Coordinates of C-alpha atoms in Angstrom, one line a residue:
X197 CA -16.3 37.0 23.2
X198 CA -17.9 39.3 20.7
X199 CA -20.4 38.2 18.1
X200 CA -17.8 38.9 15.4
X201 CA -15.2 36.7 17.2
X202 CA -17.7 34.0 17.6
X203 CA -18.6 34.1 13.9
X204 CA -14.9 33.9 12.9
X205 CA -14.3 31.1 15.2
X206 CA -17.3 29.1 13.9
X207 CA -16.1 29.8 10.3
X208 CA -12.6 28.6 11.2
X209 CA -14.0 25.4 12.7
X210 CA -16.2 24.8 9.7
X211 CA -13.2 25.2 7.4
X212 CA -11.0 22.9 9.4
X213 CA -13.8 20.3 9.4
X214 CA -14.2 20.6 5.6
X215 CA -10.5 20.3 5.1
X216 CA -10.3 17.1 7.3
X217 CA -13.2 15.5 5.5
X218 CA -11.7 16.3 2.1
X219 CA -8.3 14.9 3.1
X220 CA -10.0 11.7 4.3
X221 CA -12.0 11.4 1.1
X222 CA -8.7 11.6 -0.9
X223 CA -7.1 9.1 1.3
X224 CA -9.9 6.6 0.8
X225 CA -9.4 6.9 -3.0
X226 CA -5.8 5.5 -2.4
X227 CA -6.6 2.9 0.2
X228 CA -7.9 0.1 -2.1
X229 CA -4.6 0.2 -3.9
X230 CA -2.3 0.2 -0.8
X231 CA 0.8 -2.0 -1.2
X232 CA 1.5 -3.7 2.1
X233 CA 2.6 -7.0 3.5
X234 CA -0.1 -9.5 4.3
X235 CA 0.1 -9.1 8.1
X236 CA 0.0 -5.3 8.1
X237 CA -3.6 -4.5 8.6
X238 CA -5.8 -1.9 10.3
X239 CA -9.5 -1.5 11.2
X240 CA -11.7 0.9 9.1
X241 CA -12.3 2.9 12.2
X242 CA -8.6 3.5 12.7
X243 CA -8.0 5.1 9.3
X244 CA -7.4 8.6 10.8
X245 CA -4.8 7.4 13.2
X246 CA -3.3 4.7 11.0
X247 CA -2.6 7.2 8.2
X248 CA -2.1 10.4 10.2
X249 CA 1.1 11.2 8.3
X250 CA -0.7 11.0 4.9
X251 CA -3.6 13.1 6.2
X252 CA -1.1 15.7 7.5
X253 CA 0.7 15.8 4.1
X254 CA -2.7 16.2 2.3
X255 CA -3.8 18.9 4.7
X256 CA -0.9 21.2 3.7
X257 CA -2.3 21.4 0.2
X258 CA -6.0 21.2 0.9
X259 CA -6.0 23.9 3.6
X260 CA -4.3 26.2 1.1
X261 CA -6.5 25.2 -1.8
X262 CA -3.5 24.1 -3.9
X263 CA -3.2 21.1 -6.3
X264 CA -1.8 18.1 -4.4
X265 CA 1.7 16.9 -5.4
X266 CA 2.1 13.1 -5.1
X267 CA 5.8 12.1 -5.5
X268 CA 6.5 8.5 -6.5
X269 CA 10.1 7.3 -6.8
X270 CA 9.6 4.6 -9.5
X271 CA 9.9 3.6 -13.1
X272 CA 13.7 3.3 -12.9
X273 CA 14.4 1.0 -15.9
X274 CA 13.7 -2.5 -16.9
X275 CA 15.3 -5.4 -15.1
X276 CA 18.3 -6.7 -16.9
X277 CA 17.0 -10.3 -16.5
X278 CA 15.2 -11.4 -19.6
X279 CA 13.5 -14.1 -17.7
X280 CA 11.4 -11.3 -16.1
X281 CA 10.9 -8.8 -19.0
X282 CA 10.8 -8.5 -22.8
X283 CA 13.7 -6.1 -23.0
X284 CA 14.9 -2.7 -21.8
X285 CA 12.0 -0.5 -23.0
X286 CA 8.6 0.1 -21.4
X287 CA 5.7 -2.0 -22.5
X288 CA 2.0 -2.4 -21.7
X289 CA 2.8 -2.8 -18.0
X290 CA 4.2 0.7 -17.8
X291 CA 1.4 2.1 -20.0
X292 CA -1.3 0.6 -17.8
X293 CA 0.5 1.9 -14.7
X294 CA 0.6 5.4 -16.1
X295 CA -3.1 5.2 -17.0
X296 CA -3.8 4.1 -13.4
X297 CA -1.8 6.9 -11.8
X298 CA -3.5 9.5 -14.1
X299 CA -6.9 8.0 -13.2
X300 CA -6.1 8.4 -9.5
X301 CA -5.5 12.1 -10.0
X302 CA -8.8 12.4 -12.0
X303 CA -10.7 10.8 -9.1
X304 CA -9.0 13.2 -6.7
X305 CA -10.3 16.1 -8.8
X306 CA -13.9 14.8 -8.3
X307 CA -13.7 15.3 -4.5
X308 CA -11.1 18.2 -4.6
X309 CA -11.5 20.6 -7.6
X310 CA -7.9 21.9 -7.5
X311 CA -6.9 18.4 -8.3
X312 CA -3.5 16.6 -8.1
X313 CA -0.4 16.1 -10.0
X314 CA 1.7 12.9 -10.0
X315 CA 5.4 13.4 -10.1
X316 CA 7.3 10.3 -11.1
X317 CA 10.8 10.6 -9.6
X318 CA 12.6 8.1 -11.8
X319 CA 15.5 6.6 -9.8
X320 CA 17.1 4.6 -12.6
X321 CA 20.2 6.7 -12.9
X322 CA 20.5 6.9 -9.1
X323 CA 21.6 3.3 -8.8
X324 CA 22.0 2.1 -12.4
X325 CA 25.6 1.0 -11.8
X326 CA 24.6 -1.0 -8.7
X327 CA 21.8 -2.9 -10.6
X328 CA 24.1 -3.4 -13.7
X329 CA 21.9 -1.4 -16.1
X330 CA 23.8 0.9 -18.5
X331 CA 22.9 4.6 -18.4
X332 CA 22.0 4.6 -22.1
X333 CA 19.4 1.9 -21.5
X334 CA 18.0 4.0 -18.7
X335 CA 17.8 7.1 -21.0
X336 CA 16.0 5.1 -23.6
X337 CA 13.5 3.7 -21.1
X338 CA 12.9 7.2 -19.7
X339 CA 12.4 8.8 -23.1
X340 CA 9.9 6.1 -24.1
X341 CA 8.1 6.6 -20.8
X342 CA 7.7 10.3 -21.6
X343 CA 6.4 9.5 -25.0
X344 CA 3.8 7.2 -23.4
X345 CA 2.7 10.1 -21.1
X346 CA 2.4 12.5 -24.0
X347 CA 0.4 10.3 -26.5
X348 CA -1.6 8.7 -23.7
X349 CA -2.9 12.1 -22.7
X350 CA -1.7 11.7 -19.1
X351 CA -1.4 15.4 -18.6
X352 CA -1.4 15.2 -14.8
X353 CA 1.9 13.2 -14.7
X354 CA 5.3 14.9 -14.6
X355 CA 8.7 13.4 -14.4
X356 CA 11.8 14.2 -12.4
X357 CA 15.2 12.4 -12.4
X358 CA 18.9 12.7 -11.8
X359 CA 19.1 14.3 -15.2
X360 CA 17.3 17.4 -13.8
X361 CA 19.9 18.1 -11.1
X362 CA 23.6 18.8 -10.8
X363 CA 23.9 20.6 -14.1
X364 CA 25.9 19.0 -17.0
X365 CA 27.9 16.5 -14.8
X366 CA 28.1 12.9 -15.9
X367 CA 25.8 10.4 -14.3
X368 CA 28.7 8.9 -12.5
X369 CA 29.6 12.2 -11.0
X370 CA 26.0 13.0 -10.2
X371 CA 25.7 9.7 -8.3
X372 CA 28.9 10.7 -6.3
X373 CA 27.5 14.1 -5.5
X374 CA 24.1 12.7 -4.4
X375 CA 25.8 10.2 -2.1
X376 CA 28.1 12.8 -0.6
X377 CA 25.3 15.3 -0.1
X378 CA 22.5 13.1 1.2
X379 CA 23.5 9.5 1.9
X380 CA 23.7 8.2 5.5
X381 CA 26.8 6.1 6.5
X382 CA 26.6 2.5 5.4
X383 CA 27.4 1.3 9.0
X384 CA 24.2 2.9 10.3
X385 CA 22.3 1.0 7.6
X386 CA 23.9 -2.2 8.6
X387 CA 22.9 -1.6 12.3
X388 CA 19.3 -0.9 11.2
X389 CA 19.2 -4.1 9.1
X390 CA 20.7 -6.1 12.0
X391 CA 17.9 -4.8 14.2
X392 CA 15.3 -6.6 12.0
X393 CA 11.9 -5.4 11.1
X394 CA 11.1 -3.4 8.0
X395 CA 14.7 -2.6 7.2
X396 CA 15.7 -6.3 7.2
X397 CA 12.7 -7.2 4.9
X398 CA 13.6 -4.4 2.5
X399 CA 17.3 -5.5 2.5
X400 CA 16.3 -9.1 1.8
X401 CA 13.9 -8.1 -0.9
X402 CA 16.5 -6.0 -2.8
X403 CA 19.1 -8.7 -2.3
X404 CA 16.7 -11.2 -3.9
X405 CA 16.2 -8.9 -6.9
X406 CA 19.9 -8.4 -7.4
X407 CA 20.6 -12.1 -7.3
X408 CA 17.9 -12.8 -9.8
X409 CA 19.1 -10.1 -12.1
X410 CA 22.8 -11.1 -12.1
X411 CA 22.6 -13.3 -15.2
X412 CA 26.2 -12.8 -16.3
X413 CA 27.9 -13.4 -13.0
X414 CA 30.9 -15.7 -13.4
X415 CA 31.6 -16.6 -9.8
X416 CA 30.1 -19.1 -7.4
X417 CA 26.6 -18.9 -6.0
X418 CA 27.9 -18.0 -2.5
X419 CA 30.2 -15.3 -4.1
X420 CA 27.2 -13.9 -5.9
X421 CA 25.2 -13.8 -2.7
X422 CA 27.9 -11.9 -0.9
X423 CA 28.3 -9.4 -3.8
X424 CA 24.5 -8.8 -4.0
X425 CA 24.2 -8.3 -0.2
X426 CA 26.9 -5.6 -0.4
X427 CA 25.2 -3.9 -3.4
X428 CA 21.8 -4.0 -1.6
X429 CA 23.2 -1.7 1.0
X430 CA 24.2 0.7 -1.7
X431 CA 20.8 0.6 -3.3
X432 CA 19.1 1.4 0.0
X433 CA 21.6 4.1 0.8
X434 CA 21.1 5.9 -2.5
X435 CA 17.4 5.3 -2.6
X436 CA 17.0 7.1 0.7
X437 CA 19.4 9.8 -0.5
X438 CA 17.2 10.3 -3.6
X439 CA 14.2 10.6 -1.3
X440 CA 16.0 13.4 0.6
X441 CA 16.9 15.2 -2.6
X442 CA 13.3 15.0 -3.7
X443 CA 12.2 16.6 -0.4
X444 CA 14.7 19.4 -1.0
X445 CA 13.3 20.2 -4.5
X446 CA 9.6 19.4 -3.5
X447 CA 9.3 20.3 0.2
X448 CA 5.5 19.9 0.1
X449 CA 4.5 16.4 -1.1
X450 CA 2.4 13.4 -0.4
X451 CA 5.0 10.6 -0.4
X452 CA 4.1 7.4 -2.3
X453 CA 6.2 4.3 -2.7
X454 CA 6.1 1.2 -4.9
X455 CA 7.5 -0.8 -1.9
X456 CA 5.2 -2.2 0.8
X457 CA 4.9 0.4 3.5
X458 CA 3.8 -0.1 7.1
X459 CA 0.8 1.4 8.8
X460 CA 1.8 4.6 10.5
X461 CA 4.8 5.2 8.2
X462 CA 5.5 8.5 6.4
X463 CA 5.2 6.9 2.9
X464 CA 2.1 5.2 1.4
X465 CA 2.8 2.1 -0.6
X466 CA 0.8 1.8 -3.8
X467 CA 0.1 -1.1 -6.1
X468 CA 0.2 -0.1 -9.7
X469 CA -1.2 -3.4 -11.1
X470 CA -2.4 -6.6 -9.6
X471 CA 0.2 -9.2 -8.6
X472 CA 0.4 -12.1 -6.2
X473 CA 3.8 -10.8 -5.2
X474 CA 3.7 -7.5 -3.3
X475 CA 7.2 -6.7 -4.5
X476 CA 6.6 -7.2 -8.2
X477 CA 6.5 -4.1 -10.4
X478 CA 6.0 -3.5 -14.2
X479 CA 9.8 -3.1 -14.6
X480 CA 10.4 -6.6 -13.1
X481 CA 7.7 -8.3 -15.1
X482 CA 5.3 -8.4 -18.0
X483 CA 1.5 -7.8 -18.1
X484 CA -0.7 -10.8 -18.6
X485 CA -4.4 -10.8 -19.7
X486 CA -6.2 -14.0 -18.7
X487 CA -9.0 -15.5 -20.7
X488 CA -12.4 -13.8 -20.3
X489 CA -10.9 -11.0 -18.1
X490 CA -10.4 -7.3 -18.9
X491 CA -7.8 -6.7 -16.1
X492 CA -4.1 -7.6 -16.3
X493 CA -1.8 -9.3 -13.8
X494 CA 1.9 -8.9 -13.5
X495 CA 4.1 -12.0 -13.9
X496 CA 7.7 -12.8 -14.7
X497 CA 8.0 -13.3 -18.4
X498 CA 9.3 -16.9 -18.1
X499 CA 6.1 -17.8 -16.1
X500 CA 3.8 -15.9 -18.5
X501 CA 5.3 -17.8 -21.4
X502 CA 4.2 -21.1 -19.9
X503 CA 0.5 -20.1 -20.0
X504 CA 0.2 -17.6 -22.8
X505 CA 1.4 -16.1 -26.0
X506 CA 3.1 -12.7 -26.6
X507 CA 1.2 -9.9 -28.2
X508 CA 3.3 -7.6 -30.5
X509 CA 2.5 -3.9 -31.0
X510 CA 4.4 -1.5 -33.2
X511 CA 7.1 -4.0 -33.8
X512 CA 7.8 -4.8 -30.1
X513 CA 6.4 -7.3 -27.6
X514 CA 3.8 -5.7 -25.5
X515 CA 2.2 -8.2 -23.2
X516 CA 0.9 -11.8 -22.9
X517 CA -2.5 -13.3 -23.4
X518 CA -3.1 -16.5 -21.4
X519 CA -4.2 -19.4 -23.5
X520 CA -4.2 -21.9 -20.6
X521 CA -4.8 -21.7 -16.9

């Protein structure tokens, strides 16, 4: 081996090592906010193997010196259940979550100068009909969210939604095209759920949300359960189809999720705000500030009202301040 070859080989090894160390540094920025179920743990010495998928996704950007693209299917719309939320528009919960996501990208820039962008892939229109939220409420939620991003100065955050694909077709037609193009057969989903594990937990979690949010259902409780179980398959089916569409438009990405994700999976679950329930999100709850604390916790509005008082900003309810334990 010639001296020149040896020098090039050493330089290549040094570069690969630097890339690996940078990727791990970025991953460790995310780890404290990982959304996972209580029994899904790992040892600190297992980080590189436990999150090999995430390190591989990061490596695609870092080795090329490009800004990292985090994709997060989230911020769909507010729950239609007013026991959970103030109404159909974003409030302090969303604002704090956007601030948190922007802050993550700022911290990434400290260890990786090209920085990162957070692409919120809003999935409200993807399954609005299944969760019983009208498209115009989803539009108003999305527009208010974009306003928050602008006046909050969160310039590392971009948005992407069903509005950006399939031309001028109606949302009903776009949902049909998305399903035809990307959705897997419902029977294969049923087989996956019957096998148990993560798919069954996801199915049960979505079914629970659908039952809670069906305030105007006029049938029996058992009929509601049957209907929500059926709709849950549709939500999973379209959510996965949406993930595949995102991958088509954004082939290089670091995949984030607001759902709990297992160690070793291709997606990294991320907790936007503190909550005792690993499934709770800002669009299924309200933000609550407890006495003497600066941080906020997510709670269902009906529970927050038992311990606190609402705070109004710009003519709309924003969050709760706890006045009792």
